[in-house]
XYZ file of N, CA and C in Angstrom:
426
model
N 3.745 0.738 -19.450
C 3.982 1.492 -18.388
C 2.633 2.388 -18.234
N 1.735 2.218 -17.129
C 0.422 2.575 -16.883
C 0.526 4.072 -16.290
N 0.261 5.249 -17.237
C 0.198 6.291 -16.559
C -1.056 6.587 -15.620
N -1.098 7.796 -15.250
C -2.363 7.718 -14.061
C -3.590 8.121 -14.857
N -3.322 8.549 -15.937
C -5.009 8.618 -16.634
C -5.270 7.434 -17.589
N -4.319 6.287 -17.411
C -4.512 5.726 -18.503
C -5.314 4.426 -18.302
N -5.621 4.207 -16.660
C -6.319 2.742 -16.254
C -6.892 3.424 -15.001
N -8.039 2.369 -15.032
C -9.009 2.637 -13.592
C -7.955 2.296 -12.322
N -8.195 2.888 -11.405
C -7.592 2.985 -10.073
C -7.625 1.082 -9.758
N -8.846 0.329 -9.700
C -8.506 -1.360 -9.405
C -7.516 -1.515 -10.278
N -7.426 -1.339 -11.626
C -6.332 -1.980 -12.691
C -5.174 -1.799 -11.936
N -5.053 -0.467 -11.688
C -3.529 0.475 -10.719
C -3.312 -0.797 -9.909
N -4.224 -0.499 -9.064
C -3.990 -1.171 -7.781
C -3.500 -2.982 -7.987
N -4.106 -3.800 -8.995
C -3.849 -4.792 -9.412
C -2.537 -5.172 -10.087
N -1.921 -4.041 -10.811
C -0.695 -3.837 -11.741
C 0.367 -3.792 -10.571
N -0.019 -2.700 -9.464
C 1.103 -2.549 -8.530
C 1.200 -4.118 -7.439
N 0.552 -4.752 -6.959
C 0.316 -5.877 -6.310
C 1.146 -6.809 -7.190
N 0.709 -7.217 -8.616
C 1.498 -7.747 -9.322
C 3.161 -7.748 -9.414
N 3.642 -6.106 -9.771
C 4.862 -5.659 -9.611
C 5.421 -6.185 -8.738
N 4.874 -5.799 -7.557
C 5.502 -6.045 -6.092
C 6.069 -7.606 -6.113
N 5.080 -8.439 -6.138
C 5.187 -9.925 -6.054
C 6.138 -10.059 -7.277
N 6.526 -9.868 -8.466
C 7.546 -10.364 -9.103
C 8.894 -9.815 -8.379
N 8.999 -8.408 -7.860
C 10.211 -8.240 -6.788
C 10.463 -8.904 -5.803
N 9.549 -9.786 -5.302
C 9.687 -10.236 -4.011
C 10.204 -11.856 -4.858
N 9.553 -12.389 -5.600
C 9.715 -13.760 -5.964
C 11.538 -13.741 -6.709
N 11.623 -12.718 -7.448
C 13.258 -12.260 -7.897
C 13.929 -12.420 -6.810
N 13.699 -12.412 -5.692
C 14.981 -12.316 -4.521
C 14.485 -13.374 -3.746
N 13.610 -14.218 -4.195
C 13.223 -15.603 -3.603
C 12.249 -15.443 -2.136
N 11.483 -14.530 -2.428
C 10.767 -14.153 -1.403
C 9.551 -14.892 -1.403
N 8.082 -14.849 -0.525
C 7.041 -15.060 -0.853
C 6.180 -14.390 -1.137
N 4.959 -14.500 -2.245
C 4.069 -13.674 -2.650
C 3.162 -12.882 -1.144
N 2.733 -11.839 -1.492
C 1.999 -11.165 -0.686
C 0.354 -11.528 -1.069
N -0.309 -11.574 -0.127
C -1.600 -12.057 -0.400
C -2.366 -10.780 -0.428
N -3.207 -10.762 -1.262
C -4.223 -9.399 -1.124
C -5.434 -9.274 0.121
N -5.631 -8.688 1.056
C -6.570 -8.570 2.006
C -7.352 -7.390 2.029
N -8.307 -7.823 1.826
C -9.541 -6.742 1.300
C -9.288 -5.689 2.340
N -9.402 -5.805 3.550
C -9.330 -4.895 4.874
C -8.238 -4.041 4.682
N -7.502 -4.339 4.241
C -5.663 -3.520 4.111
C -6.143 -2.902 2.991
N -6.577 -3.748 1.949
C -6.967 -2.271 0.695
C -7.960 -1.315 0.791
N -8.497 -1.454 1.556
C -9.643 -0.420 1.671
C -8.835 0.696 3.173
N -8.264 0.072 3.676
C -7.182 0.768 4.551
C -6.460 1.693 3.765
N -6.076 1.057 2.985
C -5.162 1.886 1.762
C -5.530 2.785 1.181
N -6.659 2.558 0.474
C -7.439 3.297 -0.404
C -8.086 4.491 0.624
N -8.130 4.187 1.795
C -8.926 5.734 2.444
C -7.914 6.589 2.795
N -6.270 5.747 2.903
C -5.323 6.657 3.171
C -4.838 7.871 1.854
N -4.970 6.972 0.810
C -4.700 7.593 -0.572
C -5.949 8.587 -0.818
N -7.084 8.621 -0.196
C -8.070 9.564 -0.742
C -7.687 10.563 0.471
N -7.225 10.707 1.360
C -6.907 11.491 2.400
C -5.717 12.440 1.698
N -4.745 11.686 1.178
C -3.622 12.058 0.628
C -4.286 13.218 -0.773
N -4.848 12.625 -1.544
C -5.304 13.244 -2.710
C -6.018 14.682 -2.599
N -6.684 14.345 -1.445
C -7.627 15.523 -0.905
C -6.777 16.342 -0.567
N -5.693 16.388 -0.023
C -4.695 17.040 0.685
C -3.750 17.806 -0.180
N -3.575 16.638 -1.241
C -2.354 16.958 -2.417
C -1.346 16.843 -1.959
N -1.233 16.070 -0.786
C -0.044 15.644 -0.292
C 0.114 14.191 0.242
N 1.244 13.843 0.147
C 1.931 12.336 0.348
C 2.553 12.241 1.753
N 1.871 12.001 3.001
C 1.908 11.941 4.145
C 1.545 10.139 4.911
N 1.859 10.171 5.660
C 1.732 8.930 6.619
C 0.516 9.780 7.579
N 0.649 10.912 8.025
C -0.270 11.197 9.114
C -0.833 12.435 8.108
N -1.290 12.703 7.152
C -2.181 13.369 6.613
C -3.630 13.493 7.229
N -4.268 12.477 7.694
C -5.258 12.260 8.153
C -5.705 13.063 9.558
N -4.355 12.956 10.112
C -4.343 13.452 11.602
C -4.215 12.297 12.684
N -4.216 11.226 11.970
C -4.358 9.830 12.185
C -3.077 9.129 12.186
N -1.946 8.631 13.079
C -0.531 7.413 12.373
C -1.427 6.632 11.798
N -0.144 6.095 11.104
C -0.466 4.541 10.813
C -1.128 3.572 11.824
N -0.249 3.491 12.942
C -0.817 2.604 13.987
C -2.126 2.757 14.111
N -2.484 3.969 14.422
C -3.943 4.146 15.079
C -4.946 3.672 14.184
N -4.682 3.687 12.611
C -5.507 3.419 11.871
C -5.706 2.549 11.391
N -4.736 1.237 11.505
C -4.618 0.191 11.618
C -5.258 -0.471 12.390
N -4.896 -0.170 13.848
C -5.875 -0.607 15.055
C -7.338 -0.119 14.924
N -7.912 0.525 14.145
C -9.069 0.820 14.354
C -9.704 -0.155 13.125
N -9.037 -0.367 12.296
C -9.218 -1.457 10.919
C -9.174 -2.525 11.179
N -8.085 -3.277 11.774
C -8.071 -4.518 12.197
C -7.359 -5.043 13.318
N -7.596 -6.117 13.701
C -6.790 -6.949 14.770
C -6.143 -7.684 14.398
N -5.295 -8.288 15.676
C -4.841 -9.709 15.010
C -3.150 -9.409 14.337
N -2.851 -8.145 14.247
C -1.775 -8.085 13.412
C -0.178 -8.137 14.074
N 0.755 -8.786 13.931
C 1.611 -9.108 14.762
C 2.741 -7.954 14.237
N 3.017 -7.375 13.132
C 4.141 -6.490 12.223
C 3.290 -5.963 11.014
N 3.687 -4.531 11.209
C 3.110 -3.929 9.986
C 4.080 -3.192 9.457
N 3.393 -2.513 8.067
C 4.283 -1.227 7.479
C 3.287 -0.796 6.529
N 3.661 1.017 6.072
C 3.113 1.552 5.149
C 3.979 1.962 4.346
N 3.708 1.861 2.854
C 4.238 2.818 1.865
C 3.529 3.350 1.371
N 3.906 5.067 1.053
C 3.079 5.956 0.191
C 4.114 6.494 -0.506
N 2.904 7.152 -1.461
C 3.578 7.902 -2.772
C 2.862 8.818 -3.530
N 3.352 9.341 -4.310
C 2.653 10.424 -5.111
C 3.481 10.280 -6.472
N 2.912 9.762 -7.808
C 3.491 9.710 -8.710
C 2.910 9.806 -9.866
N 3.306 9.598 -11.060
C 2.595 9.919 -12.308
C 1.957 8.469 -13.020
N 3.099 7.682 -12.587
C 2.723 6.149 -13.107
C 3.117 5.159 -12.283
N 2.838 3.625 -12.237
C 2.938 2.807 -11.226
C 4.680 2.119 -11.051
N 5.135 2.513 -12.264
C 6.656 1.875 -12.791
C 7.558 3.120 -12.062
N 7.306 4.430 -12.178
C 7.878 5.146 -11.385
C 7.714 5.150 -10.078
N 6.593 5.049 -9.530
C 6.367 4.470 -8.397
C 7.136 3.589 -7.642
N 6.861 2.559 -8.643
C 7.855 0.930 -7.812
C 9.025 1.358 -7.234
N 9.768 1.922 -8.517
C 11.014 2.449 -8.787
C 11.626 3.256 -7.616
N 10.688 4.554 -7.294
C 11.305 5.258 -5.889
C 10.912 4.529 -4.753
N 10.012 3.569 -4.504
C 9.992 3.015 -3.398
C 10.957 1.769 -3.438
N 11.654 1.142 -4.286
C 12.705 0.462 -4.544
C 13.951 1.181 -3.817
N 14.076 2.434 -4.040
C 15.426 3.314 -3.933
C 15.414 3.486 -2.658
N 14.377 3.823 -2.141
C 14.484 4.528 -0.593
C 14.413 3.306 0.257
N 15.689 3.180 1.281
C 15.806 1.753 2.438
C 14.825 1.719 3.178
N 14.097 2.737 3.809
C 12.563 2.294 4.373
C 11.699 1.795 3.506
N 11.304 2.154 2.273
C 10.251 1.331 1.556
C 10.708 -0.041 0.928
N 11.992 0.086 0.529
C 12.379 -0.870 -0.015
C 12.278 -2.002 1.009
N 12.462 -1.962 2.596
C 12.859 -2.614 3.849
C 11.364 -3.224 3.849
N 9.899 -2.576 3.507
C 8.784 -2.833 3.456
C 8.471 -3.849 2.254
N 8.638 -3.519 1.233
C 8.566 -4.111 0.268
C 9.155 -5.557 0.138
N 10.083 -5.694 0.419
C 11.113 -6.774 0.524
C 10.973 -7.529 1.908
N 10.196 -7.549 2.742
C 10.228 -7.954 4.330
C 9.951 -9.193 4.197
N 10.856 -10.050 4.348
C 10.291 -11.606 4.385
C 8.927 -12.025 5.429
N 8.894 -10.981 6.210
C 7.921 -11.199 7.424
C 6.426 -10.932 7.192
N 6.112 -9.942 6.406
C 5.116 -9.899 5.632
C 4.337 -10.837 4.834
N 3.018 -11.098 5.167
C 2.458 -12.149 4.181
C 1.141 -11.246 3.840
N 0.385 -10.394 4.041
C -0.343 -9.962 3.431
C -0.026 -8.100 2.806
N -0.922 -7.806 2.133
C -0.804 -6.593 1.828
C -2.255 -6.088 1.208
N -2.477 -4.746 1.146
C -3.551 -4.159 0.832
C -2.998 -2.821 -0.186
N -3.435 -2.738 -1.480
C -2.904 -1.284 -2.091
C -3.826 -0.650 -2.664
N -3.683 0.637 -2.494
C -4.712 1.596 -2.469
C -4.347 2.848 -3.090
N -5.095 3.109 -4.663
C -4.762 4.095 -5.443
C -5.788 4.762 -5.656
N -5.323 6.286 -5.966
C -6.514 7.396 -5.926
C -5.567 8.114 -6.767
N -6.654 8.953 -7.892
C -6.063 9.578 -8.701
C -6.500 10.950 -8.826
N -5.380 11.817 -8.674
C -5.926 13.280 -8.534
C -5.176 14.065 -9.819
N -6.131 14.703 -10.864
C -5.487 15.307 -11.875
C -4.568 14.250 -12.536
N -3.296 14.755 -12.796
C -2.276 13.795 -13.439
C -1.437 12.978 -12.596
N -2.080 12.988 -11.004
C -0.804 11.836 -10.168
C -1.971 11.072 -9.512
N -1.286 9.610 -9.239
C -1.802 8.737 -8.485
C -1.334 8.768 -6.986
N -1.816 9.047 -6.023
C -1.740 8.805 -4.713
C -1.688 7.616 -4.523
N -0.657 7.083 -3.950
C -0.316 5.557 -3.615
C -0.205 5.238 -2.555
N -0.816 4.117 -1.772
C -0.379 3.453 -0.536
C -0.488 2.243 -0.285
N 0.493 1.507 0.211
C 0.538 0.192 0.576
C 0.321 -0.334 1.797
N -0.212 -0.955 2.335
C -0.136 -1.364 3.899
C 0.400 -2.942 3.822
N 1.230 -3.167 4.790
C 2.085 -4.577 4.481
C 1.677 -5.422 5.941
N 1.507 -6.709 6.434
C 0.864 -7.148 7.839
C 1.751 -8.293 7.593
N 1.771 -8.970 8.820
C 2.034 -10.357 9.424
C 0.886 -10.455 10.276
N -0.207 -11.317 10.346
C -0.931 -11.518 11.403
C -0.585 -12.584 12.408
N -0.826 -12.056 13.657
C -0.546 -13.250 14.487
C -0.963 -14.452 14.311
N -0.671 -15.292 15.167
C -1.491 -16.650 14.924
C -2.837 -16.848 14.839
N -3.357 -16.104 15.536
C -4.853 -16.118 15.660
C -5.480 -15.431 14.155
N -6.774 -15.767 14.161
C -7.108 -14.918 12.692
C -7.696 -13.599 13.259
N -7.491 -12.731 11.893
C -7.234 -11.540 12.217
C -9.269 -11.282 12.356
N -9.212 -10.183 12.891
C -10.906 -9.422 12.893
C -10.813 -8.124 13.224
N -11.912 -7.420 13.015
C -12.351 -6.222 13.145
C -12.515 -5.929 14.514
N -12.284 -4.540 15.250
C -12.141 -4.135 16.037
C -13.804 -3.774 16.493
N -14.205 -4.239 17.554
C -15.875 -4.070 18.040
C -16.409 -2.703 18.314
């Protein structure tokens, strides 16, 4: 069990992705690919939540959809999970217990993910950003 203070955020992000993919595989779903632009978007959200000490989709004053459109084009389906926990295992357990978060984690349409984790005191602020790209290659807005 990785506690908030027991590992650096990149290690925690990799571990969260590993756990999510294990859950998906156990249900016969495809693995999610890590997508760097989504990971950065997730980290930005986690930083904003940590600064506000609040787990909220709109803590930055912009909705998830607005933030996603500013970061990336070519997305046909998307979802975001957020949380504030003391370790990765509890975080994943809570996300799986919530119907909306579980729906994102186990959505067979999603193919890519970004995970962002920021530590503030004894808490981890966690954001998972899920997408399915359209047929065209994704790009950044101009």
